[in-house]
Amino acid sequence: MTSAPEQGATRWKCVCAYDGTHFAGWQSQSAGSAIQDVIEARLARILGGSVRIHASGRTDAGVHARGQVFHFDAAWRHGPEKFLTALAAGLPQTIQLRTLRAVDVGFHARFSATGKLYSYRICLGDTDPFTRPYVWRFHRPLDTDRMAQAATEVLLGRHDFKAFSAFNGTERSDTVRDLRRLDVLRRGRSLRIVAEADGFLYKMVRSLVGALVAVGEGKLSIEQLRELRDSRERTAAVHTAPPEGLFLERVIY
Amino acid sequence: MTSAPEQGATRWKCVCAYDGTHFAGWQSQSAGSAIQDVIEARLARILGGSVRIHASGRTDAGVHARGQVFHFDAAWRHGPEKFLTALAAGLPQTIQLRTLRAVDVGFHARFSATGKLYSYRICLGDTDPFTRPYVWRFHRPLDTDRMAQAATEVLLGRHDFKAFSAFNGTERSDTVRDLRRLDVLRRGRSLRIVAEADGFLYKMVRSLVGALVAVGEGKLSIEQLRELRDSRERTAAVHTAPPEGLFLERVIY
């Protein structure tokens, strides 16, 4: 799955944060509008040759990250601090390279990951312009105790999460994941859903949030949620929550 | 100073919040890029005729507001809630109309104001991309106790603040202001300076912040700050802090 770097090159692991609001996602079809494109262009500028970066996974348009991880191979002889400073200098304010270090050639941002941690923020009611790009504004009442109960009783643990994913063309055969954490935390009008698993299916976090919100609204009972899970069928009962509330917090290795 | 609305029109008072990052300020020379232009265009669209809005004062490019106030005259017969909803619907996410209500014709957003409250945020060190547009990132150590002492001993109270303003072409004769509050609040790596006065001179908050930071860095002693104040001369010793940390919090009537 991994190929060794060319002679003289080092494998680098970078942790980055980004505001996904104005990007077409981590990776896009149209060149230039994706976060990956911007970072690769910066690397090419510094190193004088094209470099491909490999992330722990893609994030969709509008999704944010505090701890996305990517790796790449490059020859650089002036130490990681200078490398980080040089790279960071030319990036937009919306992308921040947090740490950069040389790693073993066996490291792969995607295949070495043993888990991921996401958070999703909902604001019950209106928000100011400073938090608006980072929350799902929800204007109907939610029974958050019921949502927390549904999370613990039905979704937490090792399950086939096929009903809570979107397939985007290609069917994945293995849809069993170990959801190690799914907390529903309320503080005033702010609701935070924290999800950690060994891995996530496509649009899984946003689908889990959509399903929990349906439970909170009383549109779906806890028993119906369980039946939905066991059906392994994606139905119209589960909506995908909007991207702006979602943050990739951390990739676990 | 105020003119009465035309027959059939009502005077409206609106409180709004905005993210100033991508605007040329409240009012600009080049049409379309200012916050005022965007709101006036929306009003024209809803009312079918051009409407001029009058703010409590301008904010510079990059400065934010949580509680800017403006007034305007318009005939609208469907109640303030529907008016607010109609106006808000077509505005960008970066501008939020918080409240709208009919007021007495004697009300003027600028001339009726008896005070203003600003806050300025400094982050000591790096920030993530989500707070970066709203703080001044400062990478050298600051003696914040000393800054608080300078604020209380030298700047707080009724003074001629000419040394802490920029004149922008036109000399103002009355440069005495009553600075009723100037707090320097530290919480971890985050520093918040809160300023309230009966009014502020052009770039006065950012100049006060710049002066306090010079004190915090040890570039200016408290005694030198006092001499500067009494000199009533703007010198190179006072820098204007960058706009992105500044928020117009509230206009007091």
mmCIF file of N, CA and C in Angstrom, chain B residues 195-242:
data_model
loop_
_atom_site.group_PDB
_atom_site.id
_atom_site.type_symbol
_atom_site.label_atom_id
_atom_site.label_comp_id
_atom_site.label_asym_id
_atom_site.label_seq_id
_atom_site.Cartn_x
_atom_site.Cartn_y
_atom_site.Cartn_z
ATOM 1 N N ALA B 195 -13.039 48.791 25.871
ATOM 2 C CA ALA B 195 -13.015 50.252 25.985
ATOM 3 C C ALA B 195 -14.410 50.831 25.810
ATOM 4 N N GLU B 196 -14.814 51.688 26.756
ATOM 5 C CA GLU B 196 -16.096 52.371 26.625
ATOM 6 C C GLU B 196 -15.879 53.866 26.848
ATOM 7 N N ALA B 197 -16.469 54.676 25.986
ATOM 8 C CA ALA B 197 -16.345 56.132 26.117
ATOM 9 C C ALA B 197 -17.605 56.793 25.596
ATOM 10 N N ASP B 198 -17.719 58.089 25.862
ATOM 11 C CA ASP B 198 -18.854 58.846 25.315
ATOM 12 C C ASP B 198 -18.732 58.975 23.802
ATOM 13 N N GLY B 199 -17.541 58.751 23.298
ATOM 14 C CA GLY B 199 -17.302 58.773 21.868
ATOM 15 C C GLY B 199 -15.835 58.486 21.633
ATOM 16 N N PHE B 200 -15.484 58.131 20.418
ATOM 17 C CA PHE B 200 -14.086 57.813 20.118
ATOM 18 C C PHE B 200 -13.619 58.623 18.921
ATOM 19 N N LEU B 201 -12.380 59.039 18.938
ATOM 20 C CA LEU B 201 -11.775 59.715 17.789
ATOM 21 C C LEU B 201 -11.444 58.667 16.728
ATOM 22 N N TYR B 202 -11.084 59.139 15.525
ATOM 23 C CA TYR B 202 -10.755 58.244 14.431
ATOM 24 C C TYR B 202 -9.543 57.363 14.795
ATOM 25 N N LYS B 203 -9.720 56.066 14.697
ATOM 26 C CA LYS B 203 -8.685 55.065 15.018
ATOM 27 C C LYS B 203 -8.210 55.128 16.470
ATOM 28 N N MET B 204 -9.032 55.664 17.352
ATOM 29 C CA MET B 204 -8.618 55.824 18.747
ATOM 30 C C MET B 204 -8.468 54.491 19.474
ATOM 31 N N VAL B 205 -9.404 53.566 19.317
ATOM 32 C CA VAL B 205 -9.283 52.283 20.033
ATOM 33 C C VAL B 205 -8.016 51.554 19.601
ATOM 34 N N ARG B 206 -7.804 51.489 18.281
ATOM 35 C CA ARG B 206 -6.619 50.784 17.777
ATOM 36 C C ARG B 206 -5.325 51.484 18.189
ATOM 37 N N SER B 207 -5.362 52.813 18.360
ATOM 38 C CA SER B 207 -4.176 53.544 18.820
ATOM 39 C C SER B 207 -3.932 53.299 20.309
ATOM 40 N N LEU B 208 -5.026 53.251 21.089
ATOM 41 C CA LEU B 208 -4.874 52.932 22.516
ATOM 42 C C LEU B 208 -4.302 51.532 22.682
ATOM 43 N N VAL B 209 -4.792 50.591 21.890
ATOM 44 C CA VAL B 209 -4.283 49.210 21.955
ATOM 45 C C VAL B 209 -2.808 49.195 21.565
ATOM 46 N N GLY B 210 -2.460 49.906 20.507
ATOM 47 C CA GLY B 210 -1.065 49.975 20.066
ATOM 48 C C GLY B 210 -0.163 50.547 21.160
ATOM 49 N N ALA B 211 -0.641 51.583 21.846
ATOM 50 C CA ALA B 211 0.138 52.198 22.921
ATOM 51 C C ALA B 211 0.285 51.247 24.107
ATOM 52 N N LEU B 212 -0.798 50.573 24.465
ATOM 53 C CA LEU B 212 -0.743 49.622 25.581
ATOM 54 C C LEU B 212 0.199 48.464 25.275
ATOM 55 N N VAL B 213 0.192 48.014 24.041
ATOM 56 C CA VAL B 213 1.097 46.929 23.653
ATOM 57 C C VAL B 213 2.555 47.406 23.739
ATOM 58 N N ALA B 214 2.825 48.644 23.351
ATOM 59 C CA ALA B 214 4.184 49.206 23.477
ATOM 60 C C ALA B 214 4.608 49.219 24.951
ATOM 61 N N VAL B 215 3.678 49.528 25.844
ATOM 62 C CA VAL B 215 3.958 49.473 27.281
ATOM 63 C C VAL B 215 4.220 48.019 27.708
ATOM 64 N N GLY B 216 3.393 47.115 27.245
ATOM 65 C CA GLY B 216 3.523 45.692 27.593
ATOM 66 C C GLY B 216 4.828 45.080 27.126
ATOM 67 N N GLU B 217 5.344 45.616 26.016
ATOM 68 C CA GLU B 217 6.619 45.128 25.478
ATOM 69 C C GLU B 217 7.810 45.774 26.165
ATOM 70 N N GLY B 218 7.568 46.830 26.942
ATOM 71 C CA GLY B 218 8.669 47.544 27.584
ATOM 72 C C GLY B 218 9.276 48.611 26.687
ATOM 73 N N LYS B 219 8.640 48.904 25.554
ATOM 74 C CA LYS B 219 9.154 49.940 24.645
ATOM 75 C C LYS B 219 8.785 51.336 25.109
ATOM 76 N N LEU B 220 7.784 51.403 25.979
ATOM 77 C CA LEU B 220 7.262 52.682 26.448
ATOM 78 C C LEU B 220 6.984 52.517 27.936
ATOM 79 N N SER B 221 7.530 53.439 28.762
ATOM 80 C CA SER B 221 7.244 53.353 30.198
ATOM 81 C C SER B 221 5.896 54.022 30.469
ATOM 82 N N ILE B 222 5.357 53.779 31.651
ATOM 83 C CA ILE B 222 4.088 54.406 32.011
ATOM 84 C C ILE B 222 4.247 55.930 32.040
ATOM 85 N N GLU B 223 5.419 56.367 32.501
ATOM 86 C CA GLU B 223 5.677 57.816 32.534
ATOM 87 C C GLU B 223 5.740 58.411 31.124
ATOM 88 N N GLN B 224 6.378 57.671 30.214
ATOM 89 C CA GLN B 224 6.443 58.128 28.818
ATOM 90 C C GLN B 224 5.059 58.164 28.171
ATOM 91 N N LEU B 225 4.234 57.212 28.557
ATOM 92 C CA LEU B 225 2.867 57.176 28.031
ATOM 93 C C LEU B 225 2.104 58.416 28.491
ATOM 94 N N ARG B 226 2.333 58.805 29.761
ATOM 95 C CA ARG B 226 1.673 59.990 30.299
ATOM 96 C C ARG B 226 2.147 61.268 29.559
ATOM 97 N N GLU B 227 3.453 61.314 29.314
ATOM 98 C CA GLU B 227 4.000 62.474 28.577
ATOM 99 C C GLU B 227 3.430 62.552 27.163
ATOM 100 N N LEU B 228 3.298 61.381 26.560
ATOM 101 C CA LEU B 228 2.737 61.277 25.207
ATOM 102 C C LEU B 228 1.313 61.813 25.195
ATOM 103 N N ARG B 229 0.506 61.360 26.160
ATOM 104 C CA ARG B 229 -0.877 61.812 26.279
ATOM 105 C C ARG B 229 -0.923 63.341 26.394
ATOM 106 N N ASP B 230 -0.073 63.870 27.288
ATOM 107 C CA ASP B 230 -0.097 65.316 27.543
ATOM 108 C C ASP B 230 0.459 66.138 26.378
ATOM 109 N N SER B 231 1.294 65.508 25.557
ATOM 110 C CA SER B 231 1.874 66.219 24.403
ATOM 111 C C SER B 231 0.802 66.556 23.362
ATOM 112 N N ARG B 232 -0.269 65.783 23.329
ATOM 113 C CA ARG B 232 -1.330 65.950 22.317
ATOM 114 C C ARG B 232 -0.775 65.889 20.890
ATOM 115 N N GLU B 233 0.300 65.121 20.716
ATOM 116 C CA GLU B 233 0.906 64.973 19.398
ATOM 117 C C GLU B 233 0.985 63.500 19.034
ATOM 118 N N ARG B 234 0.516 63.143 17.895
ATOM 119 C CA ARG B 234 0.669 61.780 17.435
ATOM 120 C C ARG B 234 2.099 61.582 16.956
ATOM 121 N N THR B 235 2.795 60.589 17.539
ATOM 122 C CA THR B 235 4.179 60.341 17.124
ATOM 123 C C THR B 235 4.332 58.894 16.680
ATOM 124 N N ALA B 236 5.535 58.584 16.207
ATOM 125 C CA ALA B 236 5.812 57.223 15.739
ATOM 126 C C ALA B 236 5.856 56.223 16.882
ATOM 127 N N ALA B 237 5.837 56.712 18.135
ATOM 128 C CA ALA B 237 5.860 55.809 19.290
ATOM 129 C C ALA B 237 4.557 55.016 19.414
ATOM 130 N N VAL B 238 3.494 55.546 18.841
ATOM 131 C CA VAL B 238 2.200 54.851 18.906
ATOM 132 C C VAL B 238 1.862 54.254 17.545
ATOM 133 N N HIS B 239 1.730 52.916 17.526
ATOM 134 C CA HIS B 239 1.295 52.247 16.307
ATOM 135 C C HIS B 239 -0.205 51.981 16.391
ATOM 136 N N THR B 240 -0.847 51.946 15.255
ATOM 137 C CA THR B 240 -2.254 51.587 15.206
ATOM 138 C C THR B 240 -2.341 50.065 15.120
ATOM 139 N N ALA B 241 -2.999 49.446 16.086
ATOM 140 C CA ALA B 241 -3.140 47.985 16.061
ATOM 141 C C ALA B 241 -3.956 47.579 14.837
ATOM 142 N N PRO B 242 -3.708 46.371 14.294
ATOM 143 C CA PRO B 242 -4.408 45.949 13.074
ATOM 144 C C PRO B 242 -5.931 45.833 13.282
#
